[in-house]
Amino acid sequence: MNVRIEFTYKTKKGLQINATSEEIKAEEAILIAEDMERTGRVGQLTCISTHDENVWTIKELKKILAGIQTDPHNVTVYFDGGFEIEKKKSGLGCVIYYEQNNKKYRLRKNALVEQLNTNNEAEYAALYLALQELELLGVHHLPVSIVGDSQVVINQLEGEWPCVEEELNRWADRIEDKMEQLGLVAEYRSVSRKKNREADQLASQALNQVEIISTIELEEKA
């Protein structure tokens, strides 16, 4: 969760300003705010969520973060879809990284489907598969980082490119409806295929009829 700190500051001579910080992680905001308060020169201080503009005191934000720790959070989704035109089959792959109870996890999931007609549809379907997995995990009302190598999907969902194909329009609507239902705010990021290797491999395995679904705890790097 990211927030902005809003505060008033008084100098020794009584001059006062109102200021707002840049967007920072909530955990960092608490440390900075507590340090500022120790100076004795900070008046009213609140933290504002960049997700939904909720306003909290430091004490309230601490309670919220304590509750969040038990739910999946700090979520990053990688997705990829592949399409075999000869067989009219699509392979979907998604990888979800998240934290819960002070531990880090990776979920991998793929699927083989036959109802699609283009590679772009497969890319959209892979992202929708990931959103369904987020719903099963209980991820809701959080910012989510969504990463893929499909320029079409990323740019259309960000509104940078027009979505003129009727079927892709329907997929975009499904994605946005599911996002709204779960209360998610997406931050989209386009990467090269090389940097999307895990999701790409899952999509390829699905096309080869190798089903993957797994969740593992990630070890902290030394």
mmCIF file of C-alpha atoms in Angstrom:
data_model
loop_
_atom_site.group_PDB
_atom_site.id
_atom_site.type_symbol
_atom_site.label_atom_id
_atom_site.label_comp_id
_atom_site.label_asym_id
_atom_site.label_seq_id
_atom_site.Cartn_x
_atom_site.Cartn_y
_atom_site.Cartn_z
ATOM 1 C CA MET A 1 0.000 0.000 0.000
ATOM 2 C CA ASN A 2 1.298 3.460 -0.924
ATOM 3 C CA VAL A 3 0.378 6.728 0.784
ATOM 4 C CA ARG A 4 1.176 10.431 0.853
ATOM 5 C CA ILE A 5 1.960 12.231 4.113
ATOM 6 C CA GLU A 6 0.210 15.566 4.678
ATOM 7 C CA PHE A 7 1.467 17.670 7.568
ATOM 8 C CA THR A 8 1.982 21.136 9.004
ATOM 9 C CA TYR A 9 5.445 22.231 10.093
ATOM 10 C CA LYS A 10 6.424 25.111 12.380
ATOM 11 C CA THR A 11 9.866 26.669 12.653
ATOM 12 C CA LYS A 12 11.339 27.856 15.949
ATOM 13 C CA LYS A 13 10.285 31.384 15.015
ATOM 14 C CA GLY A 14 6.686 30.341 14.478
ATOM 15 C CA LEU A 15 6.591 30.220 10.689
ATOM 16 C CA GLN A 16 4.255 27.479 9.455
ATOM 17 C CA ILE A 17 3.800 25.619 6.190
ATOM 18 C CA ASN A 18 1.466 22.886 4.967
ATOM 19 C CA ALA A 19 3.199 20.199 2.913
ATOM 20 C CA THR A 20 2.553 16.903 1.151
ATOM 21 C CA SER A 21 5.118 14.190 0.517
ATOM 22 C CA GLU A 22 5.576 12.157 -2.631
ATOM 23 C CA GLU A 23 3.969 8.727 -2.844
ATOM 24 C CA ILE A 24 5.782 6.233 -0.617
ATOM 25 C CA LYS A 25 5.164 2.812 0.919
ATOM 26 C CA ALA A 26 2.937 2.877 4.002
ATOM 27 C CA GLU A 27 5.584 1.141 6.117
ATOM 28 C CA GLU A 28 8.112 3.831 5.195
ATOM 29 C CA ALA A 29 5.545 6.570 5.815
ATOM 30 C CA ILE A 30 5.080 5.389 9.397
ATOM 31 C CA LEU A 31 8.827 5.485 10.095
ATOM 32 C CA ILE A 32 9.217 8.932 8.528
ATOM 33 C CA ALA A 33 6.117 10.342 10.255
ATOM 34 C CA GLU A 34 7.228 9.096 13.667
ATOM 35 C CA ASP A 35 10.664 10.634 13.129
ATOM 36 C CA MET A 36 9.056 13.934 12.123
ATOM 37 C CA GLU A 37 6.838 13.947 15.186
ATOM 38 C CA ARG A 38 9.876 13.504 17.440
ATOM 39 C CA THR A 39 11.131 16.921 16.315
ATOM 40 C CA GLY A 40 8.190 18.508 18.089
ATOM 41 C CA ARG A 41 7.639 20.879 15.173
ATOM 42 C CA VAL A 42 5.019 18.931 13.291
ATOM 43 C CA GLY A 43 1.380 19.741 13.880
ATOM 44 C CA GLN A 44 -1.454 17.886 12.189
ATOM 45 C CA LEU A 45 -0.145 14.850 10.303
ATOM 46 C CA THR A 46 -2.202 12.376 8.256
ATOM 47 C CA CYS A 47 -1.555 9.682 5.672
ATOM 48 C CA ILE A 48 -3.647 9.546 2.500
ATOM 49 C CA SER A 49 -4.048 6.356 0.492
ATOM 50 C CA THR A 50 -3.077 6.773 -3.155
ATOM 51 C CA HIS A 51 -5.419 3.875 -3.929
ATOM 52 C CA ASP A 52 -8.716 5.389 -2.750
ATOM 53 C CA GLU A 53 -7.832 8.712 -1.030
ATOM 54 C CA ASN A 54 -8.765 7.437 2.458
ATOM 55 C CA VAL A 55 -7.237 9.542 5.238
ATOM 56 C CA TRP A 56 -5.695 8.009 8.382
ATOM 57 C CA THR A 57 -3.702 9.030 11.412
ATOM 58 C CA ILE A 58 -0.428 7.170 12.024
ATOM 59 C CA LYS A 59 -2.124 5.097 14.720
ATOM 60 C CA GLU A 60 -4.952 4.139 12.358
ATOM 61 C CA LEU A 61 -2.511 3.274 9.559
ATOM 62 C CA LYS A 62 -0.576 0.976 11.891
ATOM 63 C CA LYS A 63 -3.770 -0.934 12.708
ATOM 64 C CA ILE A 64 -4.661 -1.239 9.025
ATOM 65 C CA LEU A 65 -1.220 -2.588 8.123
ATOM 66 C CA ALA A 66 -1.417 -5.097 10.963
ATOM 67 C CA GLY A 67 -4.705 -6.378 9.513
ATOM 68 C CA ILE A 68 -3.422 -6.430 5.935
ATOM 69 C CA GLN A 69 -0.554 -8.746 6.893
ATOM 70 C CA THR A 70 -2.991 -11.653 7.235
ATOM 71 C CA ASP A 71 -4.407 -11.122 3.724
ATOM 72 C CA PRO A 72 -2.556 -11.425 0.393
ATOM 73 C CA HIS A 73 -0.969 -8.066 -0.500
ATOM 74 C CA ASN A 74 1.917 -6.516 -2.467
ATOM 75 C CA VAL A 75 0.602 -8.415 -5.481
ATOM 76 C CA THR A 76 2.353 -8.615 -8.854
ATOM 77 C CA VAL A 77 0.801 -10.532 -11.749
ATOM 78 C CA TYR A 78 2.619 -11.806 -14.857
ATOM 79 C CA PHE A 79 0.475 -13.134 -17.718
ATOM 80 C CA ASP A 80 0.960 -14.551 -21.193
ATOM 81 C CA GLY A 81 -1.113 -16.287 -23.838
ATOM 82 C CA GLY A 82 -0.157 -18.362 -26.857
ATOM 83 C CA PHE A 83 -2.258 -19.416 -29.855
ATOM 84 C CA GLU A 84 -1.773 -22.299 -32.295
ATOM 85 C CA ILE A 85 -3.661 -21.343 -35.442
ATOM 86 C CA GLU A 86 -3.514 -24.856 -36.943
ATOM 87 C CA LYS A 87 -5.091 -26.539 -33.924
ATOM 88 C CA LYS A 88 -7.231 -23.521 -32.873
ATOM 89 C CA LYS A 89 -6.006 -23.979 -29.310
ATOM 90 C CA SER A 90 -4.732 -21.425 -26.816
ATOM 91 C CA GLY A 91 -2.362 -21.796 -23.903
ATOM 92 C CA LEU A 92 -2.805 -19.411 -20.962
ATOM 93 C CA GLY A 93 -0.254 -18.801 -18.246
ATOM 94 C CA CYS A 94 -0.067 -16.589 -15.178
ATOM 95 C CA VAL A 95 2.338 -16.140 -12.274
ATOM 96 C CA ILE A 96 1.279 -14.287 -9.129
ATOM 97 C CA TYR A 97 3.717 -13.031 -6.528
ATOM 98 C CA TYR A 98 2.272 -11.899 -3.205
ATOM 99 C CA GLU A 99 2.944 -11.537 0.502
ATOM 100 C CA GLN A 100 0.911 -12.875 3.406
ATOM 101 C CA ASN A 101 1.663 -13.208 7.120
ATOM 102 C CA ASN A 102 5.153 -11.774 6.571
ATOM 103 C CA LYS A 103 5.985 -14.469 4.018
ATOM 104 C CA LYS A 104 6.383 -14.292 0.252
ATOM 105 C CA TYR A 105 4.673 -16.674 -2.178
ATOM 106 C CA ARG A 106 4.545 -17.507 -5.872
ATOM 107 C CA LEU A 107 1.474 -19.019 -7.512
ATOM 108 C CA ARG A 108 1.681 -20.524 -11.010
ATOM 109 C CA LYS A 109 -1.330 -21.516 -13.090
ATOM 110 C CA ASN A 110 -1.982 -22.422 -16.720
ATOM 111 C CA ALA A 111 -4.904 -23.591 -18.830
ATOM 112 C CA LEU A 112 -5.602 -24.978 -22.308
ATOM 113 C CA VAL A 113 -8.679 -23.536 -24.048
ATOM 114 C CA GLU A 114 -10.234 -24.032 -27.479
ATOM 115 C CA GLN A 115 -12.798 -21.228 -27.760
ATOM 116 C CA LEU A 116 -10.446 -18.443 -28.899
ATOM 117 C CA ASN A 117 -9.473 -17.304 -32.385
ATOM 118 C CA THR A 118 -6.401 -15.055 -32.097
ATOM 119 C CA ASN A 119 -3.246 -14.599 -30.083
ATOM 120 C CA ASN A 120 -4.539 -11.288 -28.708
ATOM 121 C CA GLU A 121 -7.633 -13.048 -27.354
ATOM 122 C CA ALA A 122 -5.345 -15.591 -25.685
ATOM 123 C CA GLU A 123 -3.392 -12.756 -24.036
ATOM 124 C CA TYR A 124 -6.599 -11.219 -22.652
ATOM 125 C CA ALA A 125 -7.830 -14.624 -21.513
ATOM 126 C CA ALA A 126 -4.543 -15.233 -19.669
ATOM 127 C CA LEU A 127 -4.979 -12.003 -17.737
ATOM 128 C CA TYR A 128 -8.578 -12.913 -16.919
ATOM 129 C CA LEU A 129 -7.343 -16.295 -15.659
ATOM 130 C CA ALA A 130 -4.965 -14.427 -13.344
ATOM 131 C CA LEU A 131 -7.806 -12.256 -12.015
ATOM 132 C CA GLN A 132 -9.842 -15.363 -11.263
ATOM 133 C CA GLU A 133 -6.882 -16.692 -9.264
ATOM 134 C CA LEU A 134 -6.671 -13.390 -7.374
ATOM 135 C CA GLU A 135 -10.338 -13.761 -6.488
ATOM 136 C CA LEU A 136 -9.724 -17.285 -5.176
ATOM 137 C CA LEU A 137 -6.804 -15.976 -3.113
ATOM 138 C CA GLY A 138 -9.044 -13.349 -1.551
ATOM 139 C CA VAL A 139 -7.199 -10.371 -3.034
ATOM 140 C CA HIS A 140 -9.455 -7.316 -2.951
ATOM 141 C CA HIS A 141 -9.418 -3.528 -2.635
ATOM 142 C CA LEU A 142 -5.698 -3.222 -3.311
ATOM 143 C CA PRO A 143 -3.401 -1.802 -5.980
ATOM 144 C CA VAL A 144 -2.057 -4.609 -8.180
ATOM 145 C CA SER A 145 0.922 -4.536 -10.533
ATOM 146 C CA ILE A 146 0.099 -6.293 -13.824
ATOM 147 C CA VAL A 147 2.995 -7.206 -16.095
ATOM 148 C CA GLY A 148 2.904 -8.658 -19.603
ATOM 149 C CA ASP A 149 4.647 -8.627 -22.972
ATOM 150 C CA SER A 150 1.463 -7.963 -24.968
ATOM 151 C CA GLN A 151 1.603 -4.377 -26.168
ATOM 152 C CA VAL A 152 -1.985 -4.727 -27.378
ATOM 153 C CA VAL A 153 -3.458 -5.765 -24.017
ATOM 154 C CA ILE A 154 -1.383 -3.358 -21.898
ATOM 155 C CA ASN A 155 -1.938 -0.320 -24.105
ATOM 156 C CA GLN A 156 -5.626 -0.997 -24.709
ATOM 157 C CA LEU A 157 -6.379 -1.442 -21.012
ATOM 158 C CA GLU A 158 -4.457 1.742 -20.209
ATOM 159 C CA GLY A 159 -6.468 3.575 -22.861
ATOM 160 C CA GLU A 160 -3.379 4.386 -24.922
ATOM 161 C CA TRP A 161 -4.525 2.366 -27.934
ATOM 162 C CA PRO A 162 -8.066 2.118 -29.321
ATOM 163 C CA CYS A 163 -9.828 -1.227 -29.011
ATOM 164 C CA VAL A 164 -11.779 -1.580 -32.274
ATOM 165 C CA GLU A 165 -12.074 -5.373 -32.517
ATOM 166 C CA GLU A 166 -15.428 -6.424 -31.075
ATOM 167 C CA GLU A 167 -14.109 -9.550 -29.353
ATOM 168 C CA LEU A 168 -11.172 -7.740 -27.765
ATOM 169 C CA ASN A 169 -13.578 -5.057 -26.582
ATOM 170 C CA ARG A 170 -15.600 -7.722 -24.810
ATOM 171 C CA TRP A 171 -12.460 -9.087 -23.163
ATOM 172 C CA ALA A 172 -11.423 -5.609 -22.022
ATOM 173 C CA ASP A 173 -14.889 -5.130 -20.511
ATOM 174 C CA ARG A 174 -14.597 -8.482 -18.679
ATOM 175 C CA ILE A 175 -11.232 -7.465 -17.272
ATOM 176 C CA GLU A 176 -12.444 -4.057 -16.116
ATOM 177 C CA ASP A 177 -15.653 -5.497 -14.634
ATOM 178 C CA LYS A 178 -13.664 -8.075 -12.646
ATOM 179 C CA MET A 179 -11.265 -5.369 -11.460
ATOM 180 C CA GLU A 180 -14.162 -3.245 -10.267
ATOM 181 C CA GLN A 181 -15.845 -6.220 -8.587
ATOM 182 C CA LEU A 182 -12.665 -6.980 -6.624
ATOM 183 C CA GLY A 183 -11.898 -3.334 -5.908
ATOM 184 C CA LEU A 184 -8.504 -3.551 -7.593
ATOM 185 C CA VAL A 185 -6.549 -0.687 -9.109
ATOM 186 C CA ALA A 186 -4.156 -1.899 -11.794
ATOM 187 C CA GLU A 187 -0.730 -0.536 -12.555
ATOM 188 C CA TYR A 188 0.137 -1.950 -15.978
ATOM 189 C CA ARG A 189 3.712 -2.535 -17.107
ATOM 190 C CA SER A 190 4.908 -3.816 -20.462
ATOM 191 C CA VAL A 191 8.077 -5.948 -20.534
ATOM 192 C CA SER A 192 10.011 -7.946 -23.081
ATOM 193 C CA ARG A 193 9.171 -11.594 -23.654
ATOM 194 C CA LYS A 194 12.450 -12.504 -21.979
ATOM 195 C CA LYS A 195 11.373 -10.787 -18.762
ATOM 196 C CA ASN A 196 8.013 -12.557 -18.960
ATOM 197 C CA ARG A 197 9.603 -15.982 -19.280
ATOM 198 C CA GLU A 198 7.716 -17.726 -16.453
ATOM 199 C CA ALA A 199 4.268 -16.901 -17.790
ATOM 200 C CA ASP A 200 5.384 -17.640 -21.366
ATOM 201 C CA GLN A 201 6.626 -21.072 -20.329
ATOM 202 C CA LEU A 202 3.342 -21.847 -18.581
ATOM 203 C CA ALA A 203 1.398 -20.912 -21.718
ATOM 204 C CA SER A 204 3.649 -23.173 -23.819
ATOM 205 C CA GLN A 205 3.245 -26.040 -21.353
ATOM 206 C CA ALA A 206 -0.541 -25.654 -21.561
ATOM 207 C CA LEU A 207 -0.364 -25.969 -25.358
ATOM 208 C CA ASN A 208 1.602 -29.191 -24.824
ATOM 209 C CA GLN A 209 -1.171 -30.389 -22.481
ATOM 210 C CA VAL A 210 1.006 -30.081 -19.366
ATOM 211 C CA GLU A 211 -1.193 -28.713 -16.602
ATOM 212 C CA ILE A 212 0.485 -26.627 -13.920
ATOM 213 C CA ILE A 213 -0.982 -25.274 -10.708
ATOM 214 C CA SER A 214 1.273 -24.689 -7.743
ATOM 215 C CA THR A 215 1.916 -22.321 -4.855
ATOM 216 C CA ILE A 216 5.248 -22.199 -3.080
ATOM 217 C CA GLU A 217 6.745 -20.102 -0.321
ATOM 218 C CA LEU A 218 9.752 -18.134 -1.532
ATOM 219 C CA GLU A 219 12.918 -18.146 0.521
ATOM 220 C CA GLU A 220 14.403 -14.813 1.497
ATOM 221 C CA LYS A 221 17.631 -14.053 -0.345
ATOM 222 C CA ALA A 222 20.659 -13.844 1.887
#
